[in-house]
mmCIF file of C-alpha atoms in Angstrom:
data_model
loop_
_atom_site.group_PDB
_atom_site.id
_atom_site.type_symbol
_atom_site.label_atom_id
_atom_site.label_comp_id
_atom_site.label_asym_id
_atom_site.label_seq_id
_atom_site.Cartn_x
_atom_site.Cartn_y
_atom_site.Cartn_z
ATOM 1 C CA UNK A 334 0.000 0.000 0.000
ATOM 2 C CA UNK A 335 1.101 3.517 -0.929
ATOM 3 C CA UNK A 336 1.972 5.810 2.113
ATOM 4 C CA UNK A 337 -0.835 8.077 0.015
ATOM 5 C CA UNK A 338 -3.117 5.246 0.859
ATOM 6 C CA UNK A 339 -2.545 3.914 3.836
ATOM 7 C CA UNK A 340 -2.234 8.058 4.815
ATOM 8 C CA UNK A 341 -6.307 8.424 3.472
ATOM 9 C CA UNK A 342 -7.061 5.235 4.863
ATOM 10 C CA UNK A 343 -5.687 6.356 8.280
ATOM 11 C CA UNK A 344 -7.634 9.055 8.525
ATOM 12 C CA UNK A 345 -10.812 7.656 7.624
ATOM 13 C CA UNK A 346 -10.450 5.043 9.840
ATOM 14 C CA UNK A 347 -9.859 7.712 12.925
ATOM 15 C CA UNK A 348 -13.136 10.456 11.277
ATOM 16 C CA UNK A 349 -15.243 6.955 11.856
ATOM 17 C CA UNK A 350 -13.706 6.686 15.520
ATOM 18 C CA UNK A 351 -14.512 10.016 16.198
ATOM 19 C CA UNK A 352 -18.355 10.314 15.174
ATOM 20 C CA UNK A 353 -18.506 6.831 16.506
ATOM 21 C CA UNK A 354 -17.433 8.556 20.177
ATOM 22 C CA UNK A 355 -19.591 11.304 19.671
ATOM 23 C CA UNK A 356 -22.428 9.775 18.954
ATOM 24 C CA UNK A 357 -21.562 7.529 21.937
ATOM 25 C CA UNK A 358 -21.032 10.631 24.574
ATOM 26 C CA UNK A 359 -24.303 11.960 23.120
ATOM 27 C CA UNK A 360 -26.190 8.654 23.085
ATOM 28 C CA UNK A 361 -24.893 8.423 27.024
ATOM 29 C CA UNK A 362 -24.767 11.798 28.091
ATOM 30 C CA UNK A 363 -28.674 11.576 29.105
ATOM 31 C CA UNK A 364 -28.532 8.085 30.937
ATOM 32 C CA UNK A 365 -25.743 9.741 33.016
ATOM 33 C CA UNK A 366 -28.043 13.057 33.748
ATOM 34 C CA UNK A 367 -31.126 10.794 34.615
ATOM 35 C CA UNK A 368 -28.929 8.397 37.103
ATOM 36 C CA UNK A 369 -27.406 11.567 38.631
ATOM 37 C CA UNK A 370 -30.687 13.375 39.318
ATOM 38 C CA UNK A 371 -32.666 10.308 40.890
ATOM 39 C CA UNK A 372 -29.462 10.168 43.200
ATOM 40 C CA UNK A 373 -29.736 13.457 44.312
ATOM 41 C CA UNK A 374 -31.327 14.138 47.648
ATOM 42 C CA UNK A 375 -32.387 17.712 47.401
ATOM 43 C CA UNK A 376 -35.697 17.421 45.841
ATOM 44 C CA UNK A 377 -35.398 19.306 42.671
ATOM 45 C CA UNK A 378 -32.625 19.979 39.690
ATOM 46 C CA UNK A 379 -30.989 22.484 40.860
ATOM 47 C CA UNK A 380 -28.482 20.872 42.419
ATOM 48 C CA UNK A 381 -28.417 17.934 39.219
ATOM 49 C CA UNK A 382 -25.787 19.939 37.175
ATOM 50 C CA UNK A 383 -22.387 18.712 38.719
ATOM 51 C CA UNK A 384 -22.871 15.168 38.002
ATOM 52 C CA UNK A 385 -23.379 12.518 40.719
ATOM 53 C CA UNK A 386 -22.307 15.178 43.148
ATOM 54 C CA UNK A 387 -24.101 13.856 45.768
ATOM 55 C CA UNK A 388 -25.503 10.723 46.286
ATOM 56 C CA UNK A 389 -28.273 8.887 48.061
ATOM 57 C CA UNK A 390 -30.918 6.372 47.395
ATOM 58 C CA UNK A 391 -33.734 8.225 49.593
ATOM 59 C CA UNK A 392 -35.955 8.545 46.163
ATOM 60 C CA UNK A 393 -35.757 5.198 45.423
ATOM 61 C CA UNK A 394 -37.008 4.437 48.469
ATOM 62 C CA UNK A 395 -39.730 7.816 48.513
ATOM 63 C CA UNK A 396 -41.355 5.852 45.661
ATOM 64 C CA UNK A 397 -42.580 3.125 48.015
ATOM 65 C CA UNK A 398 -43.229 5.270 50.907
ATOM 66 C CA UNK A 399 -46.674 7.245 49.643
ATOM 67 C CA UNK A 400 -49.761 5.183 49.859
ATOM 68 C CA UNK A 401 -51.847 7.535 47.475
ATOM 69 C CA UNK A 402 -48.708 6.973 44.570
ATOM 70 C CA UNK A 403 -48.941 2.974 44.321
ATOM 71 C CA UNK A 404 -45.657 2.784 42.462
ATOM 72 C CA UNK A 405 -44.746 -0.901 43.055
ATOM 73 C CA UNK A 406 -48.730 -1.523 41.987
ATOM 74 C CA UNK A 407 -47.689 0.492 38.817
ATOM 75 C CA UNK A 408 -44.626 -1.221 38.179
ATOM 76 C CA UNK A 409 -46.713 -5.094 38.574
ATOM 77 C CA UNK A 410 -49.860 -3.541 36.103
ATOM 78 C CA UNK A 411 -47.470 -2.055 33.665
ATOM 79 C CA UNK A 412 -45.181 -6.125 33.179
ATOM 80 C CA UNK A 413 -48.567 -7.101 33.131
ATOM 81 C CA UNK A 414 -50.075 -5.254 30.438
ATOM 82 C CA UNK A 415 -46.270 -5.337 28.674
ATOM 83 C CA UNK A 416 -45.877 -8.938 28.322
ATOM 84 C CA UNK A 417 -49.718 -10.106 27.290
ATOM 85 C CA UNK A 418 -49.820 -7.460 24.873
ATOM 86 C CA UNK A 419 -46.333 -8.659 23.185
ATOM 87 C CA UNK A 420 -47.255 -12.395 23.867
ATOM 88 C CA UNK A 421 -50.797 -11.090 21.772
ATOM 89 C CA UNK A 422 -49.406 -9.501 19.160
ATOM 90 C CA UNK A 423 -47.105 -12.217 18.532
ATOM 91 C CA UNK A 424 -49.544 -14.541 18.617
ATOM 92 C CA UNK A 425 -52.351 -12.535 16.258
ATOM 93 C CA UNK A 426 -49.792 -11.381 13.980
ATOM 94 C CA UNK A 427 -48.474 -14.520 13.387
ATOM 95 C CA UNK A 428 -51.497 -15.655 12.770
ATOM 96 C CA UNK A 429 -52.432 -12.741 10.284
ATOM 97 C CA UNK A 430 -48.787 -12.698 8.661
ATOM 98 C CA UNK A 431 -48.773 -16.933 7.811
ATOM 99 C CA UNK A 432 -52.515 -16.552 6.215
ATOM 100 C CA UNK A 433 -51.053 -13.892 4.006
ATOM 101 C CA UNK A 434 -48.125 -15.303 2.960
ATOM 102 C CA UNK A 435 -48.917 -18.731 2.352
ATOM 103 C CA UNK A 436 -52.816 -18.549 1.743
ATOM 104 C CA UNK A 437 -54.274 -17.496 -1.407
ATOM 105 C CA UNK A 438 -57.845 -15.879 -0.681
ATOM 106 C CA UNK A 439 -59.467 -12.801 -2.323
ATOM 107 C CA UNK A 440 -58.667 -9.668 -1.103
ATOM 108 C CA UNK A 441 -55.480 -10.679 -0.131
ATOM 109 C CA UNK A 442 -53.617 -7.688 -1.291
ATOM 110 C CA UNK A 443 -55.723 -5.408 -0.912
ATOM 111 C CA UNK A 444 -55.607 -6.528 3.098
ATOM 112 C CA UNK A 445 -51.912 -5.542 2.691
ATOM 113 C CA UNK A 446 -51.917 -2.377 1.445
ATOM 114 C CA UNK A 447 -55.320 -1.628 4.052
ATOM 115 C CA UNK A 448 -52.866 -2.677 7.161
ATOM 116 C CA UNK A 449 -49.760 -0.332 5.478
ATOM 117 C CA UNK A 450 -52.033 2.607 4.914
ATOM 118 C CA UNK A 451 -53.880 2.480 8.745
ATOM 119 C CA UNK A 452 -51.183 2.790 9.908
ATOM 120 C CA UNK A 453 -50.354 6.204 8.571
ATOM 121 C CA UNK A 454 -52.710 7.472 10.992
ATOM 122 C CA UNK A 455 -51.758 7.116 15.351
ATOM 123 C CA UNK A 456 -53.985 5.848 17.067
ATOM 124 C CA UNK A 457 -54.010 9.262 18.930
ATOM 125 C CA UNK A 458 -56.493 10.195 16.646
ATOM 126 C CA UNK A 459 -59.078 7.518 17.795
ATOM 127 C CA UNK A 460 -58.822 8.418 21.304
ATOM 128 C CA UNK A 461 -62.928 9.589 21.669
ATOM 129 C CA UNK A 462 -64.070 6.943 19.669
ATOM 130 C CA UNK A 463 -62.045 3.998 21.753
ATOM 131 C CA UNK A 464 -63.233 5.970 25.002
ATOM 132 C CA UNK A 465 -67.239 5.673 23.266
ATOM 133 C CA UNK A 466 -66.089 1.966 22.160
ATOM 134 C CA UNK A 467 -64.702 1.017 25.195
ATOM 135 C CA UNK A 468 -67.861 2.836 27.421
ATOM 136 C CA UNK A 469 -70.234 0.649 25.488
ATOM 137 C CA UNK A 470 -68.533 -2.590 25.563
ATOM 138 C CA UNK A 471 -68.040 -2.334 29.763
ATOM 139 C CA UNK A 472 -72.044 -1.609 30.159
ATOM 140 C CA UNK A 473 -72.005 -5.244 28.245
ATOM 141 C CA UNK A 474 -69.069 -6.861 29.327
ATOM 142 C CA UNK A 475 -67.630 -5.140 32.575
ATOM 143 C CA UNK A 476 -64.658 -6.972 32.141
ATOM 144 C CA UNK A 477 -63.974 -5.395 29.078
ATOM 145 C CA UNK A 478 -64.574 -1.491 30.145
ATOM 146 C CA UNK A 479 -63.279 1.066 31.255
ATOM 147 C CA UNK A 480 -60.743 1.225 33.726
ATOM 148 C CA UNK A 481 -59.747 -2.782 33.437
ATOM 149 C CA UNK A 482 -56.342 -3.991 31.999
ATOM 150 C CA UNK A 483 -57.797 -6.630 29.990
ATOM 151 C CA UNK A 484 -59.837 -3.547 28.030
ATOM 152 C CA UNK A 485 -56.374 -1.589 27.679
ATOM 153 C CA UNK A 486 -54.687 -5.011 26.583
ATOM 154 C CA UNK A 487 -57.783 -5.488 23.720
ATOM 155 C CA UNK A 488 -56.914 -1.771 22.752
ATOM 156 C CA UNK A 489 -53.009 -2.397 22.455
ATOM 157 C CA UNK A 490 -53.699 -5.367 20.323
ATOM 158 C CA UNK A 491 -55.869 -3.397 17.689
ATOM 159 C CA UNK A 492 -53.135 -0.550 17.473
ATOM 160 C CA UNK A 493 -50.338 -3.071 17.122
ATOM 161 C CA UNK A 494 -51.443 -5.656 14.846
ATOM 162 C CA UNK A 495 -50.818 -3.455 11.607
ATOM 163 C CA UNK A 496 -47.154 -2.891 11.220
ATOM 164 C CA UNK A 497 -46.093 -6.044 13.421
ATOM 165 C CA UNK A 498 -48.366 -8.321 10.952
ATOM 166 C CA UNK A 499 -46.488 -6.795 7.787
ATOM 167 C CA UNK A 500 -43.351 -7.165 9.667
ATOM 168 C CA UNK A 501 -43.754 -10.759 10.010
ATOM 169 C CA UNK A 502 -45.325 -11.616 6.701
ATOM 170 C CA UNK A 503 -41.934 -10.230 5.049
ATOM 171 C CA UNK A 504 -40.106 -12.883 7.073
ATOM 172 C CA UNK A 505 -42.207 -15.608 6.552
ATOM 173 C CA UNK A 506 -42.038 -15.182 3.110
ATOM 174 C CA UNK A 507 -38.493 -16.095 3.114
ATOM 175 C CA UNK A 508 -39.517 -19.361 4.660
ATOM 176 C CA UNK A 509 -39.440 -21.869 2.272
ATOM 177 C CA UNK A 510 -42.487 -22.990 0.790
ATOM 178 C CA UNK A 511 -41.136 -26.534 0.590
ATOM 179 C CA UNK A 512 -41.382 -27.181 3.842
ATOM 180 C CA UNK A 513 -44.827 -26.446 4.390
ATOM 181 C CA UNK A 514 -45.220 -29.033 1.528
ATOM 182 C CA UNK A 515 -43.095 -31.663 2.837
ATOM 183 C CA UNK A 516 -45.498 -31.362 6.118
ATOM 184 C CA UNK A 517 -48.641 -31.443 4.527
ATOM 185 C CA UNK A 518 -47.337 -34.805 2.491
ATOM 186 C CA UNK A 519 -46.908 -36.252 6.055
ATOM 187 C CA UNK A 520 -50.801 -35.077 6.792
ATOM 188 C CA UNK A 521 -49.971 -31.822 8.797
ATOM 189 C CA UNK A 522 -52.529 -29.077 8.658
ATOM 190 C CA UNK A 523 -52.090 -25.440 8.630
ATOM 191 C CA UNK A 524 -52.573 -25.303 12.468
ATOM 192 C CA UNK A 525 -49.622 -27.766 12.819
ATOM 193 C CA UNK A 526 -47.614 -26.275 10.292
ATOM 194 C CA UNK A 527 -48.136 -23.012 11.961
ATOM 195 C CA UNK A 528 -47.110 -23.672 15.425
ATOM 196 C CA UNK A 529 -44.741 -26.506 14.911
ATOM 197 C CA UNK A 530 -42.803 -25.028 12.102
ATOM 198 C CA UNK A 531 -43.226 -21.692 11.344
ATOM 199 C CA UNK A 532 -43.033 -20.175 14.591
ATOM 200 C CA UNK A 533 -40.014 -22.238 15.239
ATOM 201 C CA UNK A 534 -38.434 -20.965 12.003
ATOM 202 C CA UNK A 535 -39.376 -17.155 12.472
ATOM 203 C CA UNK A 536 -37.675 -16.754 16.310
ATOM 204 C CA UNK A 537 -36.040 -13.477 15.284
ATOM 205 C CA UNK A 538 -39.144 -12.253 14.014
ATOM 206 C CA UNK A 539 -41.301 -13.074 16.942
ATOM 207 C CA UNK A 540 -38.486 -11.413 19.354
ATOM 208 C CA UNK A 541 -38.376 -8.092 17.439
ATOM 209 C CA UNK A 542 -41.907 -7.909 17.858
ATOM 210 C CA UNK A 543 -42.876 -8.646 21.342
ATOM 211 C CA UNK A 544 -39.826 -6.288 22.442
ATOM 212 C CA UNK A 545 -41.085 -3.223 20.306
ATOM 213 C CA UNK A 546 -44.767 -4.282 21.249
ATOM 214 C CA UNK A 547 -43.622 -4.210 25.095
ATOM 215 C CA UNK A 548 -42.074 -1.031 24.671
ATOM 216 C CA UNK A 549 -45.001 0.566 23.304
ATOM 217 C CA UNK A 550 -46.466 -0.641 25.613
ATOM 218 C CA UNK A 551 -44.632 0.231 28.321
ATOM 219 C CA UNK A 552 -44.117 3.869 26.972
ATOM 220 C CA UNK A 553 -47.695 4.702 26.300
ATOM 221 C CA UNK A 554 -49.398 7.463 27.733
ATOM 222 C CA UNK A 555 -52.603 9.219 26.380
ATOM 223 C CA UNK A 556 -54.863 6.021 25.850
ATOM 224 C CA UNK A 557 -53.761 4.754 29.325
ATOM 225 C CA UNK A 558 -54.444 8.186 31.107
ATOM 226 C CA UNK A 559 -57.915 8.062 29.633
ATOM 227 C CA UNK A 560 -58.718 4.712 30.327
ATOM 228 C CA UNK A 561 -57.317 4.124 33.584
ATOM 229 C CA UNK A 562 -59.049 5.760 36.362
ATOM 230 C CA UNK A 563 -58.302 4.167 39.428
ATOM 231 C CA UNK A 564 -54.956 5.279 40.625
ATOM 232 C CA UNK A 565 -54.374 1.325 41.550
ATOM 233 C CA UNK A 566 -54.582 0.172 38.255
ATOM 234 C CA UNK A 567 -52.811 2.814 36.435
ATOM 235 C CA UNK A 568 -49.293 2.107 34.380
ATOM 236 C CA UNK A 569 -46.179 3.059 34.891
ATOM 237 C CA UNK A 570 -45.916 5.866 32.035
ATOM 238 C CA UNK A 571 -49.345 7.760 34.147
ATOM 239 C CA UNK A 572 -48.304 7.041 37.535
ATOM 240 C CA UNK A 573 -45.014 8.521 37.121
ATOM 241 C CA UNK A 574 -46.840 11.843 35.835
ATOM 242 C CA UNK A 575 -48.464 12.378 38.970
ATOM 243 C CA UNK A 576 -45.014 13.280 40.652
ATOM 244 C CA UNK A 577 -44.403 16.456 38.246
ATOM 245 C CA UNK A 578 -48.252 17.110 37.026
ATOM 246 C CA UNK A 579 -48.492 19.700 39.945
ATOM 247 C CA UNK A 580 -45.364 22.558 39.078
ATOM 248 C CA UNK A 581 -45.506 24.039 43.066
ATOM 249 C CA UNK A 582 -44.846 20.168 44.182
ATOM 250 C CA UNK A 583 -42.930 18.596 41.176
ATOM 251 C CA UNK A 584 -39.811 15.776 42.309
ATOM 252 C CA UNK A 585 -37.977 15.199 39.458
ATOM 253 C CA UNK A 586 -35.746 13.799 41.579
ATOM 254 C CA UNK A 587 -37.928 11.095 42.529
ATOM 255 C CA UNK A 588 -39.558 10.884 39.136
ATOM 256 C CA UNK A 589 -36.170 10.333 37.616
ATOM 257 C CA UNK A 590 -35.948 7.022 40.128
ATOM 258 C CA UNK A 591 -39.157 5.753 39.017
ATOM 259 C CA UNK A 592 -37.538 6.276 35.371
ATOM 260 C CA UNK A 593 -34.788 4.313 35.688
ATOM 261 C CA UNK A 594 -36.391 1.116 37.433
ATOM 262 C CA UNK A 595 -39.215 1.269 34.599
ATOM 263 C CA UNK A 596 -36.238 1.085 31.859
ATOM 264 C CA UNK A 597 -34.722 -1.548 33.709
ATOM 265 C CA UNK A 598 -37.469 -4.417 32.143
ATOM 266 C CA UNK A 599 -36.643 -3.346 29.183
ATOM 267 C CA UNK A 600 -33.097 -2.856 29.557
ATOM 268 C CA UNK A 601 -33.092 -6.739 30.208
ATOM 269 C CA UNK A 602 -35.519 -7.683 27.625
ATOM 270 C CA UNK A 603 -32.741 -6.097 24.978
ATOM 271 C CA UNK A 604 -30.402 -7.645 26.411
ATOM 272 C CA UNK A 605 -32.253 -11.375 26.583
ATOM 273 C CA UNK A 606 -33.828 -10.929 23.414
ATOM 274 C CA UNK A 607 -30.142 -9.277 21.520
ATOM 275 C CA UNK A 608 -29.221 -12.008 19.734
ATOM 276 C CA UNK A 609 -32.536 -12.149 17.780
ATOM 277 C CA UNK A 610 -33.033 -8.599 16.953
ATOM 278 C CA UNK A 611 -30.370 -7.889 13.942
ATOM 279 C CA UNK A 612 -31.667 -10.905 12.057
ATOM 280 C CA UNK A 613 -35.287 -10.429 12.493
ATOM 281 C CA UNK A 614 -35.268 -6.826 11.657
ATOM 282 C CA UNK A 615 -33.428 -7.733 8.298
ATOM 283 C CA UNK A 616 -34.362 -10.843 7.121
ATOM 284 C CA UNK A 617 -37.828 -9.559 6.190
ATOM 285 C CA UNK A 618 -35.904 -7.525 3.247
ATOM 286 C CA UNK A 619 -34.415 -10.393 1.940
ATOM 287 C CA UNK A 620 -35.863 -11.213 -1.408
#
């Protein structure tokens, strides 16, 4: 290699170090701020800008001490809620995704481009009408209503079905159709196929979507706040709210606690889940 070369090739390699550390210290810099604050025992910010300058786990403890702020009922409602809505929007979208990619029905593309094109609009925008929906349905089936999880769970579903079913149906379609033929020569039905095959084929897949389903889930606010009444039952994402909603009383320092144990499911679901999530956000490209 010419000294030229190995000269231009020398300093690319050190401009990709350097936005690679930037983006790092950038990407990090917040995490830091958030750990610092919930450490600090003063009550407020204003003592938050010297980093870790003082330390103390008194919030972390505040958030168990008040009674009328149920956070470790919060924390228990909001895994809850997480982990059936991913396990149901596995389960439904799988469902959805392997009837359009290996079933041949009319309307079957024009089901495609209906679940691309909903989702252009958030669900934010449905808000009333899921309230009105929602109302109605608990005066049948209480269970159902207002202010239940398993209502909240039913509304999660809808919402996430959409992009999670066209996620999957671009994987499955580079399962091989052989397969599913071999198995039906051996008598297997869809149903077997399905749950025997498929969904052991597609773990990536299934892994990217029940950790972006659970951290919807876990990050949602508006449709939560408005169906959630009882301060019991409420999620993480409202509860936490309630500690800076009033500006005269606001603890951020406590509200940065609560922040960092309800990233920490998360945190570990990446981490469990790590292995899956480069292949089954990229395999669905794959022609």
């Amino acid at each position: 290699m010419q000294p030229s070369q190995r000269r231009r090739t020398s300093l690319g390699l050190a401009g990709k170090y350097a936005v690679a550390i930037a983006t790092s210290l950038i990407a990090i810099f917040p995490i830091l701020y958030i750990l610092s604050a919930s450490l600090n025992p003063n009550g407020s910010l204003a003592g938050s800008a010297g980093l870790f300058s003082q330390l103390s786990l008194e919030n972390y403890l505040d958030l168990f001490d008040d009674p009328a702020q149920p956070f470790g009922a919060w924390f228990v409602n909001t895994l809850i809620i997480g982990l059936m809505t991913a396990a149901g929007t596995v389960l439904l979208g799988g469902l959805a995704a392997y009837s359009f990619s290996r079933m041949r029905f009319s309307g079957r593309r024009f089901g495609l481009i209906t679940i691309l094109l909903v989702q252009m609009f958030p669900q934010l925008l449905a808000v009333i009408a899921i309230f009105l929906l929602m109302k109605g349905i608990g005066d049948i089936f209480p269970a159902l209503g207002l202010n239940t999880h398993a209502g909240l769970i039913v509304v999660y579903l809808g919402g996430a079905l959409g992009v999670n079913t066209y996620l999957m149906y671009g994987f499955f379609n580079t399962v091989p159709a052989s397969i599913d033929e071999a198995a039906k020569l051996d008598g297997a039905g869809h149903a077997r196929i399905f749950f025997t095959i498929i969904l052991r084929l597609s773990a990536p897949v299934l892994a990217v979507v029940a950790l972006l389903s659970f951290i919807a889930t876990v990050n949602e606010f508006v449709i939560a706040s408005v169906l959630l009444t009882d301060p019991s039952k409420k999620t993480l994402a409202v509860g936490l709210y309630q500690f800076i909603a009033q500006e005269t009383s606001a603890n951020w320092p406590v509200f940065a606690a609560g922040a960092v144990i309800a990233a920490l499911p998360v945190v570990l679901l990446f981490f469990a889940l790590q292995k899956y999530i480069v292949g089954g956000l990229t395999a669905g490209a794959v022609k």
